[in-house]
Coordinates of C-alpha atoms (C1' of nucleotides) in Angstrom, one line a residue:
Chain A
M836 CA -4.6 96.5 -23.5
D837 CA -4.0 100.5 -23.9
N838 CA -3.2 100.8 -20.3
I839 CA 0.6 100.7 -19.7
Q840 CA 0.4 99.0 -16.2
A841 CA 2.3 99.8 -13.3
I842 CA 2.9 96.6 -11.7
A843 CA 5.7 94.8 -12.8
E844 CA 7.0 92.5 -9.9
G845 CA 6.5 89.0 -9.1
D846 CA 5.4 85.9 -11.3
G847 CA 2.5 85.7 -13.2
R848 CA 0.2 84.3 -10.4
Q849 CA 0.8 87.1 -8.2
R850 CA 0.8 89.8 -10.6
I851 CA -2.7 88.8 -11.4
L852 CA -3.8 88.7 -7.9
A853 CA -2.4 92.2 -7.1
A854 CA -4.2 93.6 -10.0
A855 CA -7.4 91.8 -9.0
E856 CA -7.2 93.0 -5.6
K857 CA -6.6 96.4 -6.5
L858 CA -9.8 96.4 -8.9
F859 CA -11.8 94.6 -6.6
S860 CA -11.3 96.7 -3.7
D861 CA -12.6 99.6 -5.8
K862 CA -15.5 98.2 -7.6
A863 CA -17.8 95.2 -7.0
F864 CA -17.6 91.9 -8.5
D865 CA -19.7 92.1 -11.8
A866 CA -18.2 95.7 -12.1
V867 CA -14.7 94.3 -12.9
S868 CA -14.1 92.4 -16.1
M869 CA -11.4 89.8 -16.6
S870 CA -10.1 92.2 -19.2
A871 CA -9.7 95.0 -17.0
I872 CA -7.7 92.6 -14.8
A873 CA -5.6 91.4 -17.5
C874 CA -4.8 94.9 -18.5
E875 CA -4.1 96.1 -15.2
A876 CA -1.8 93.1 -14.7
G877 CA -0.3 93.8 -18.0
I878 CA -1.0 90.2 -19.5
S879 CA -3.4 88.9 -21.9
K880 CA -6.9 87.8 -20.6
A881 CA -6.4 84.1 -21.6
N882 CA -3.5 84.0 -19.8
I883 CA -5.2 84.6 -16.5
Y884 CA -7.2 81.1 -17.1
H885 CA -3.7 79.5 -17.0
Y886 CA -3.6 80.4 -13.5
F887 CA -7.2 80.4 -12.3
P888 CA -10.0 78.4 -13.9
N889 CA -12.9 81.0 -13.7
K890 CA -13.5 84.4 -12.4
D891 CA -15.1 83.0 -9.0
T892 CA -12.0 81.3 -8.1
L893 CA -10.0 84.3 -8.7
Y894 CA -12.0 86.5 -6.6
L895 CA -12.0 83.8 -3.8
A896 CA -8.5 83.6 -4.1
V897 CA -8.0 87.3 -3.8
L898 CA -10.5 87.5 -0.9
R899 CA -8.8 84.7 0.7
M900 CA -5.2 86.6 0.5
A901 CA -6.6 89.8 1.3
S902 CA -8.6 88.0 4.6
H903 CA -5.4 86.7 5.5
N904 CA -3.4 90.0 5.2
L905 CA -5.7 91.9 6.9
R906 CA -5.9 89.6 9.8
A907 CA -2.3 89.8 10.1
V908 CA -2.3 93.5 10.2
L909 CA -5.2 93.6 12.8
N910 CA -3.7 91.1 15.1
E911 CA -0.8 93.4 15.5
S912 CA -3.1 95.9 17.4
V913 CA -3.2 93.7 20.1
S914 CA -0.2 94.6 22.5
A915 CA -0.1 93.2 26.2
H916 CA 2.1 95.2 28.1
G917 CA 1.3 98.1 30.8
S918 CA -2.3 98.7 32.7
V919 CA -5.2 97.1 31.0
R920 CA -6.3 100.8 30.3
D921 CA -3.2 101.2 28.4
V922 CA -3.6 98.3 26.5
L923 CA -7.4 99.4 25.6
R924 CA -5.7 102.7 24.5
H925 CA -3.1 101.2 22.3
F926 CA -5.5 98.6 20.9
A927 CA -8.0 101.4 19.7
H928 CA -5.2 103.4 18.3
N929 CA -3.4 100.5 16.4
H930 CA -6.7 99.0 15.4
L931 CA -7.8 102.2 13.6
Q932 CA -4.3 102.7 12.2
A933 CA -4.5 99.5 11.0
L934 CA -7.8 100.0 9.1
L935 CA -6.3 103.1 7.6
K936 CA -2.9 101.6 6.6
R937 CA -4.7 99.1 4.4
P938 CA -7.7 100.4 3.3
E939 CA -8.2 98.3 0.0
L940 CA -8.3 95.3 2.2
V941 CA -10.8 96.6 4.4
R942 CA -13.3 97.7 1.6
L943 CA -12.7 94.4 0.0
V944 CA -13.5 92.3 2.9
W945 CA -16.1 94.4 4.1
R946 CA -18.0 94.6 0.9
E947 CA -18.1 90.7 1.0
I948 CA -19.6 90.8 4.5
L949 CA -22.4 93.5 3.2
E950 CA -23.5 91.6 0.4
K951 CA -26.6 89.8 0.9
G952 CA -27.5 88.5 -2.5
A953 CA -24.6 86.2 -3.5
P954 CA -22.7 85.3 -0.5
R955 CA -19.6 84.2 -2.2
A956 CA -17.2 83.3 0.8
Q957 CA -18.3 85.2 4.0
E958 CA -16.3 82.6 5.9
F959 CA -13.1 84.3 5.0
A960 CA -14.3 87.7 5.4
E961 CA -15.4 86.7 8.9
Q962 CA -12.2 85.0 10.0
G963 CA -10.7 88.5 11.0
F964 CA -13.4 89.1 13.3
A965 CA -13.2 85.9 15.6
D966 CA -9.6 86.1 17.0
M967 CA -9.4 89.8 17.4
F968 CA -12.8 90.0 18.8
S969 CA -11.8 87.5 21.6
A970 CA -8.8 89.0 22.1
L971 CA -10.4 92.2 22.9
V972 CA -13.0 90.4 24.9
D973 CA -10.0 89.0 27.1
V974 CA -8.4 92.1 27.7
L975 CA -11.9 93.6 28.9
K976 CA -12.5 90.6 31.2
L977 CA -8.9 90.7 32.6
G978 CA -9.5 94.5 33.3
Q979 CA -12.8 93.3 35.3
T980 CA -11.0 90.5 37.3
R981 CA -8.5 93.3 38.0
G982 CA -10.8 95.4 39.3
E983 CA -9.8 98.1 36.8
F984 CA -13.3 98.1 35.3
R985 CA -16.8 97.7 36.7
P986 CA -17.8 94.0 37.0
D987 CA -21.6 94.5 35.7
F988 CA -21.0 95.3 32.0
D989 CA -20.9 92.8 29.1
P990 CA -17.4 92.7 27.7
A991 CA -18.8 91.4 24.2
L992 CA -20.9 94.5 24.1
V993 CA -17.8 96.8 24.8
A994 CA -16.0 95.2 22.3
T995 CA -18.5 95.6 19.7
L996 CA -18.8 99.2 20.6
L997 CA -15.0 99.7 20.4
L998 CA -14.7 97.9 16.9
G999 CA -17.6 99.5 15.7
A1000 CA -16.4 103.1 16.4
N1001 CA -13.1 102.6 14.4
V1002 CA -15.0 100.9 11.5
F1003 CA -17.7 103.4 11.3
F1004 CA -14.9 106.2 11.4
F1005 CA -13.1 104.6 8.5
Q1006 CA -16.2 104.0 6.6
S1007 CA -17.5 107.4 6.9
R1008 CA -14.3 109.3 7.0
D1009 CA -15.2 111.0 3.6
I1010 CA -18.4 112.1 4.7
L1011 CA -17.5 113.2 8.2
R1012 CA -14.9 115.6 6.5
H1013 CA -17.8 117.6 5.0
Y1014 CA -19.3 118.5 8.3
P1015 CA -18.0 121.5 10.0
P1016 CA -18.8 120.7 13.7
I1017 CA -16.4 118.0 13.2
T1018 CA -12.8 118.3 13.6
F1019 CA -11.5 114.8 13.8
A1020 CA -12.2 113.5 10.5
D1021 CA -8.5 113.8 9.6
D1022 CA -6.9 113.5 13.0
P1023 CA -7.7 109.6 13.5
A1024 CA -5.4 109.6 16.9
G1025 CA -7.5 112.3 18.3
Y1026 CA -10.7 110.4 17.5
D1027 CA -9.8 107.0 18.9
A1028 CA -8.2 108.9 21.9
G1029 CA -11.3 110.8 22.8
I1030 CA -13.5 107.6 22.1
V1031 CA -11.4 105.6 24.6
E1032 CA -11.1 108.0 27.1
I1033 CA -15.0 108.1 27.3
L1034 CA -15.1 104.5 27.2
L1035 CA -12.8 104.2 30.1
R1036 CA -14.8 106.7 32.1
G1037 CA -17.9 104.6 31.4
L1038 CA -16.3 101.4 32.5
A1039 CA -14.5 102.6 35.6
P1040 CA -15.6 101.3 38.9
A1041 CA -17.9 103.5 41.0
T1042 CA -15.0 104.4 43.2
A1043 CA -13.0 106.1 40.3
Chain B
M1095 CA -39.7 86.6 -18.3
D1096 CA -40.1 83.4 -16.2
N1097 CA -40.7 84.9 -12.8
I1098 CA -44.1 85.3 -11.7
Q1099 CA -43.9 88.5 -9.9
A1100 CA -45.3 89.3 -6.6
I1101 CA -45.4 93.2 -7.1
A1102 CA -48.9 94.3 -8.3
E1103 CA -49.6 97.2 -6.8
G1104 CA -49.3 101.1 -8.3
D1105 CA -48.7 102.2 -11.8
G1106 CA -46.1 101.3 -14.0
R1107 CA -43.3 103.9 -13.0
Q1108 CA -43.9 102.9 -9.1
R1109 CA -43.7 99.0 -9.9
I1110 CA -40.4 99.7 -11.6
L1111 CA -38.8 101.9 -8.5
A1112 CA -40.1 99.0 -6.4
A1113 CA -38.9 96.2 -8.2
A1114 CA -35.3 98.0 -8.8
E1115 CA -35.3 98.9 -5.2
K1116 CA -35.5 95.4 -4.1
L1117 CA -32.7 94.2 -6.5
F1118 CA -30.3 96.9 -5.8
S1119 CA -30.6 96.6 -2.3
D1120 CA -29.3 93.1 -2.7
K1121 CA -26.8 93.2 -5.5
A1122 CA -24.4 95.9 -6.7
F1123 CA -25.2 98.0 -9.7
D1124 CA -23.6 96.1 -12.5
A1125 CA -25.0 92.9 -10.7
V1126 CA -28.7 94.0 -11.4
S1127 CA -29.5 93.9 -15.3
M1128 CA -32.3 95.6 -16.7
S1129 CA -34.0 92.5 -17.7
A1130 CA -34.1 91.2 -14.3
I1131 CA -35.6 94.5 -12.9
A1132 CA -38.3 94.3 -15.7
C1133 CA -38.9 90.4 -14.7
E1134 CA -39.3 91.5 -11.1
A1135 CA -41.7 94.2 -11.9
G1136 CA -43.6 91.8 -14.4
I1137 CA -43.2 94.2 -17.4
S1138 CA -41.1 94.1 -20.6
K1139 CA -37.4 95.6 -20.4
A1140 CA -38.3 97.8 -23.2
N1141 CA -40.9 99.5 -21.1
I1142 CA -38.7 100.6 -18.5
Y1143 CA -37.2 103.0 -20.9
H1144 CA -40.6 104.5 -21.5
Y1145 CA -40.3 105.7 -17.9
F1146 CA -36.3 106.0 -17.7
P1147 CA -34.1 107.1 -20.3
N1148 CA -31.2 104.7 -19.1
K1149 CA -30.0 102.6 -16.2
D1150 CA -28.1 105.1 -14.5
T1151 CA -31.2 107.4 -14.0
L1152 CA -33.2 104.8 -12.9
Y1153 CA -30.6 103.6 -10.5
L1154 CA -30.3 107.2 -9.3
A1155 CA -34.3 107.7 -8.8
V1156 CA -34.1 104.5 -6.7
L1157 CA -31.2 105.9 -4.5
R1158 CA -33.1 109.3 -4.4
M1159 CA -36.2 107.6 -3.3
A1160 CA -34.5 105.5 -0.7
S1161 CA -32.5 108.3 0.6
H1162 CA -35.6 110.2 1.1
N1163 CA -37.7 107.5 2.9
L1164 CA -34.8 106.5 5.2
R1165 CA -34.2 110.1 6.1
A1166 CA -37.9 110.3 7.1
V1167 CA -37.7 107.1 9.2
L1168 CA -34.3 108.1 10.8
N1169 CA -35.5 111.5 11.9
E1170 CA -38.5 110.3 13.6
S1171 CA -35.9 109.0 16.0
V1172 CA -35.3 112.2 17.5
S1173 CA -37.6 113.0 20.4
A1174 CA -37.6 115.8 22.7
H1175 CA -39.2 115.1 25.9
G1176 CA -37.7 114.3 29.4
S1177 CA -34.3 114.7 30.5
V1178 CA -31.6 114.8 28.1
R1179 CA -30.2 111.3 29.3
D1180 CA -33.8 109.9 28.4
V1181 CA -33.6 111.6 24.9
L1182 CA -30.3 109.9 24.3
R1183 CA -31.8 106.8 25.2
H1184 CA -34.7 107.0 23.4
F1185 CA -32.7 108.2 20.5
A1186 CA -30.3 105.2 20.4
H1187 CA -33.3 102.8 20.6
N1188 CA -35.3 104.4 17.9
H1189 CA -32.3 104.9 15.6
L1190 CA -31.5 101.4 16.0
Q1191 CA -35.0 100.1 15.4
A1192 CA -35.7 102.3 12.2
L1193 CA -32.4 100.8 10.8
L1194 CA -33.5 97.5 11.3
K1195 CA -37.0 98.1 10.2
R1196 CA -35.9 99.3 6.8
P1197 CA -32.9 97.1 6.1
E1198 CA -33.1 97.5 2.0
L1199 CA -32.9 101.1 2.4
V1200 CA -29.9 100.9 4.6
R1201 CA -27.8 98.4 2.5
L1202 CA -28.8 100.4 -0.6
V1203 CA -27.7 103.7 0.9
W1204 CA -24.6 102.4 2.8
R1205 CA -23.6 100.3 -0.4
E1206 CA -23.2 103.8 -2.2
I1207 CA -21.4 105.3 0.6
L1208 CA -18.9 102.8 0.5
E1209 CA -18.4 102.5 -3.2
K1210 CA -14.9 104.2 -4.1
G1211 CA -14.7 103.5 -7.8
A1212 CA -17.9 105.1 -9.1
P1213 CA -19.3 107.7 -7.1
R1214 CA -22.8 108.0 -8.6
A1215 CA -24.7 110.1 -6.2
Q1216 CA -23.1 110.4 -2.9
E1217 CA -24.7 113.7 -2.3
F1218 CA -28.2 111.8 -1.9
A1219 CA -26.5 109.2 0.4
E1220 CA -24.9 111.7 2.6
Q1221 CA -28.1 113.8 3.2
G1222 CA -29.4 111.5 5.9
F1223 CA -26.3 111.8 7.8
A1224 CA -26.6 115.8 8.1
D1225 CA -29.6 116.5 9.9
M1226 CA -29.8 113.5 12.0
F1227 CA -25.9 114.1 13.2
S1228 CA -26.7 117.7 14.1
A1229 CA -29.7 116.8 16.0
L1230 CA -27.6 114.4 17.8
V1231 CA -24.9 117.0 18.3
D1232 CA -27.3 119.9 19.5
V1233 CA -28.6 117.1 22.0
L1234 CA -25.3 116.6 23.6
K1235 CA -24.7 120.3 23.6
L1236 CA -27.7 120.7 25.4
G1237 CA -26.9 118.3 27.9
Q1238 CA -23.4 120.0 28.7
T1239 CA -24.9 123.4 29.0
R1240 CA -27.7 121.9 31.3
G1241 CA -24.9 120.4 33.4
E1242 CA -26.2 117.1 32.8
F1243 CA -22.6 116.0 30.9
R1244 CA -19.3 117.1 31.4
P1245 CA -18.3 120.0 29.3
D1246 CA -14.9 118.8 28.2
F1247 CA -15.7 116.3 25.5
D1248 CA -16.5 116.7 21.6
P1249 CA -20.2 116.4 21.0
A1250 CA -19.5 115.3 17.4
L1251 CA -17.2 112.6 18.7
V1252 CA -19.7 111.1 20.9
A1253 CA -22.3 111.5 18.1
T1254 CA -20.1 109.7 15.8
L1255 CA -19.6 107.0 18.5
L1256 CA -23.2 106.4 19.1
L1257 CA -24.4 106.2 15.5
G1258 CA -21.2 104.0 14.7
A1259 CA -22.2 101.6 17.3
N1260 CA -25.7 101.4 15.9
V1261 CA -24.7 101.2 12.1
F1262 CA -21.9 98.6 12.9
F1263 CA -24.5 96.4 14.9
F1264 CA -26.8 96.4 11.9
Q1265 CA -24.1 95.7 9.4
S1266 CA -22.3 92.9 11.5
R1267 CA -25.6 91.2 13.0
D1268 CA -25.1 88.0 11.2
I1269 CA -21.3 87.8 11.9
L1270 CA -21.9 88.6 15.6
R1271 CA -24.8 85.6 15.9
H1272 CA -21.9 83.2 15.0
Y1273 CA -20.0 83.7 18.1
P1274 CA -20.9 82.3 21.5
P1275 CA -19.7 85.2 23.9
I1276 CA -22.1 87.5 22.1
T1277 CA -25.8 87.0 23.6
F1278 CA -27.1 90.6 22.2
A1279 CA -27.3 89.8 18.5
D1280 CA -30.9 89.0 18.5
D1281 CA -31.7 91.6 21.0
P1282 CA -31.1 95.0 19.4
A1283 CA -33.1 96.8 22.5
G1284 CA -30.6 95.3 25.1
Y1285 CA -27.8 96.1 23.1
D1286 CA -28.5 100.0 22.6
A1287 CA -29.4 100.1 26.3
G1288 CA -26.1 98.6 27.4
I1289 CA -24.4 100.8 24.9
V1290 CA -26.1 104.2 26.3
E1291 CA -25.7 103.0 29.8
I1292 CA -21.8 102.9 29.3
L1293 CA -21.9 106.2 27.1
L1294 CA -24.0 108.0 30.0
R1295 CA -21.2 107.0 32.7
G1296 CA -18.8 108.1 30.5
L1297 CA -20.3 111.6 29.7
A1298 CA -21.6 112.3 33.2
P1299 CA -19.7 115.1 35.4
A1300 CA -17.3 114.4 37.8
T1301 CA -19.6 114.8 40.7
A1302 CA -22.0 111.8 39.8
Chain C
dC1078 C1' -67.3 105.7 -33.4
dC1079 C1' -63.2 108.2 -34.1
dG1080 C1' -58.4 110.0 -33.4
dG1081 C1' -54.6 111.4 -30.5
dA1082 C1' -51.8 110.4 -26.5
dT1083 C1' -50.1 107.1 -23.3
dA1084 C1' -48.5 102.4 -22.5
dT1085 C1' -46.4 98.2 -23.9
dT1086 C1' -44.4 95.0 -26.6
dG1087 C1' -41.0 91.6 -29.3
dA1088 C1' -37.6 91.9 -32.3
dC1089 C1' -33.4 93.8 -32.8
dC1090 C1' -28.5 96.2 -32.4
dG1091 C1' -23.6 96.7 -31.4
dA1092 C1' -20.6 96.3 -27.6
dT1093 C1' -19.0 93.4 -24.1
dT1094 C1' -19.0 89.8 -20.9
dG1095 C1' -16.8 85.3 -19.2
dG1096 C1' -14.6 81.6 -21.1
dT1097 C1' -12.2 78.3 -24.9
dC1098 C1' -8.6 77.0 -28.2
dA1099 C1' -5.0 75.9 -31.3
dG1100 C1' -0.8 77.5 -31.5
dG1101 C1' 3.5 80.2 -30.5
dT1102 C1' 7.6 81.4 -27.3
dA1103 C1' 10.9 80.3 -23.9
dC1104 C1' 13.0 78.0 -20.6
dT1105 C1' 14.7 73.4 -18.6
dT1106 C1' 16.4 68.9 -19.1
dA1107 C1' 18.5 65.1 -21.2
Chain D
dT1023 C1' 20.2 69.7 -30.4
dA1024 C1' 15.7 67.6 -29.3
dA1025 C1' 12.2 67.3 -26.7
dG1026 C1' 9.1 68.1 -23.0
dT1027 C1' 6.7 71.5 -20.4
dA1028 C1' 5.1 75.5 -18.3
dC1029 C1' 3.9 80.3 -19.9
dC1030 C1' 1.4 83.2 -22.9
dT1031 C1' -1.0 84.9 -26.8
dG1032 C1' -4.8 86.5 -30.8
dA1033 C1' -8.7 85.0 -32.4
dC1034 C1' -12.8 83.2 -31.7
dC1035 C1' -17.3 81.6 -29.2
dA1036 C1' -22.1 82.0 -27.1
dA1037 C1' -24.4 84.5 -24.0
dT1038 C1' -25.9 88.7 -22.1
dC1039 C1' -25.3 93.4 -21.3
dG1040 C1' -28.0 98.5 -22.0
dG1041 C1' -30.5 100.4 -25.3
dT1042 C1' -33.4 101.4 -29.9
dC1043 C1' -37.3 101.0 -32.8
dA1044 C1' -41.4 100.3 -35.3
dA1045 C1' -45.7 98.1 -34.6
dT1046 C1' -49.4 97.4 -31.4
dA1047 C1' -52.6 97.6 -27.6
dT1048 C1' -54.9 100.6 -24.2
dC1049 C1' -57.4 104.3 -23.0
dC1050 C1' -60.0 108.6 -23.1
dG1051 C1' -61.9 113.0 -24.4
dG1052 C1' -65.3 114.9 -28.3

DNA sequence: CCGGATATTGACCGATTGGTCAGGTACTTA
DNA sequence: TAAGTACCTGACCAATCGGTCAATATCCGG
């Protein structure tokens, strides 16, 4: 216990969860030891086992919490005022901002999704997808029925495209920043604005 | 050494690399033990240290090889015949097919990219990006100068959008398959065709 | 048939892992 | 104040980790 930890708030259980979330978001399951979590939380390792029966349960609790919080943050992205085009614009912007605001949560949940070998709890990780995805699909459908969009495209496909553009941007930001032709690596607002504008043109009815 | 391994080809060094690649692509660095690699390769653990000085070096070698192979596969995606629109269509298709053809390589390299805690060799992982990215940007620029595309969009932004759409599809395929409104989870060709068509509409000049 | 590399091995090492346990502290309630 | 209970700890455990090493097996040129 060399580390004079920074976390001081909350009761034991939540301090452990906070410490574990921080460490698990940076490194994989096996790369984070219970001792490290205890040190980060400023308590003894044995004390963790007073709140959690084993490492897997703790990880699951962290993932559940992170998943819930991320879901809450992301769901705020869906607003419902203005034209469908404006709703889409705001959604893209808020969604990307949400990702960038809580990067630890995103990394934590996304790592779980990508893990093929030991699917610990993909159910939780996948939750965030469902409601946001369907909300976005609904928006696109509304745009089609209102005549703001062409009726001959798959809303789910466009939703995937938009979500993917944001997630990919989030994931590859550090890499993108290395390439000279890319000017938007540190301008997420400009990025999603450009994306959405191209998308809106692509979705517009023939009689634009 | 309980496992009667399947790998039998090649000399010792390549058997080790193949076994390590397989295991590292499924689980994270710390989750793969040298014993497991030895078992998978059908040799003794000590023998690994005859070819590689330590675990990090072995991992680095695997990553380097995977990165190189993935790069080769991906670079085939760039063809250069037909109209720019057709080139783009083919690129999207081939790129996604390449990702799906060697999923282990993609997962291996991408995990390294996402890892924040211990950047072991992001240089290698990032290599594949550069050339393909610039090739795609060049195609888009050509489309602009030829007048097939509008001149007022950022080619790098569109390249990111297209690459992101494919990578995201690759990563989330298992999740997407769970949602009823999604019909394209098992139809990658249909997916990228739809994506590109929307994009092409978005990039088309005002006088379409 | 020999002798020097090259491969390959089982046994072993200290360190660290997840997890246990007996006991101590501190707060609450009677 | 006494007892009960939730909280917390250092010491300890077997198992496994990455890595070492001396000894052997295998090969190949002379």
